[in-house]
């Protein structure tokens, strides 16, 4: 019986928790490990407890709209602009980027392409299998934009598969099905050893993947840790942090580039 | 390895708290519903039985909307804490424990109830008698609920957020590791989860056996 009481008390005590800073981030940034690498440095410097929640960009923005997150790290510029326009956010800073690439089965040979629309058109015309994220993530949104730019609608085609899953799972499915997919370079590099895939297209301006920080409008709820969110932006924009981001690497591959030189 | 140990401990804490709380609520409730007859008894029982079939992710979504900062319980600041995960799991476990317990209680021989009454047992003593008679059923109910809760991932992911060092438990870490392509870590987490489930099942059955033997000796 005493055990039971102690157990219940510990259960109840966790109801009373310290104020924390909630960062909702896109999975592609979280899965690289960058945020877990920066977290202890931030907590040491600013005395906030940082809770990182990794969801797709769509969900992260939704958390922002509902006031359930204090600061967002996302990568879908169009949606972000809309988010700011609707007054859900108070400050938006774009600070780092990597790029999207199109990968496919190792054994296939394709001609060279001028731009990404031409490549998508080739996939469409030849009915090559294409695996889409299909989950309203930043990556999926970019893919949809490129289809739109190419004036093509793949939605109901047989060769077009919607995975509805994370980037890594989508890559694994594409690998299994011997199909093509649009991915961010970081996830591809982190999984490369497991995949029989190579890069087919890269380097187009339209494939730039820009990450931004958004401070959620504190009027959303009196629970929002506005001070903490500003501190987090201050921390990220600090030259020493920027240098850490720039030099952050996995398997000797640098994953992120800065949009500006730290001074 | 350190991380896995920490995640495992949190898993055990969240799951066992959820089971304890729901046992404390559901078993007496089932007992009372079984013992007394009232107007909507059938409806109550049927409702709980139906609720056992509700998908956990749906409960997760409801709890998220409840605890969301602008939701009805937003002031409690519970979203993305282990308390929120326990809350969701309690909601998942209560209907299961209630339904299984109720079906065992209602099968207790009518003669026993009459004998207890004629021997002058008060209502509480009579209920205790029914509880003792269906002890194995209660254990069965708790283990069934534990099995459901221990493997649960959708609801705790939604309300807990899978925060490293805070709300990450074994099931959600398996999802994350798989998403990151770290299959080795995912498999290790899976094996640990399996071990925990086995151990707890085994311990509970062992304890209930001791209880039974003890009972026989006492009689």
mmCIF file of N, CA and C in Angstrom, chain A residues 138 188 194 251:
data_model
loop_
_atom_site.group_PDB
_atom_site.id
_atom_site.type_symbol
_atom_site.label_atom_id
_atom_site.label_comp_id
_atom_site.label_asym_id
_atom_site.label_seq_id
_atom_site.Cartn_x
_atom_site.Cartn_y
_atom_site.Cartn_z
ATOM 1 N N UNK A 138 7.870 19.928 -45.527
ATOM 2 C CA UNK A 138 8.528 20.926 -46.361
ATOM 3 C C UNK A 138 9.016 20.318 -47.661
ATOM 4 N N UNK A 188 19.752 11.908 -47.178
ATOM 5 C CA UNK A 188 20.304 10.957 -48.139
ATOM 6 C C UNK A 188 21.710 10.521 -47.713
ATOM 7 N N UNK A 194 23.044 2.350 -46.762
ATOM 8 C CA UNK A 194 22.004 1.322 -46.831
ATOM 9 C C UNK A 194 21.287 1.310 -48.174
ATOM 10 N N UNK A 251 29.590 11.784 -40.543
ATOM 11 C CA UNK A 251 30.414 10.964 -41.434
ATOM 12 C C UNK A 251 31.296 11.839 -42.344
#
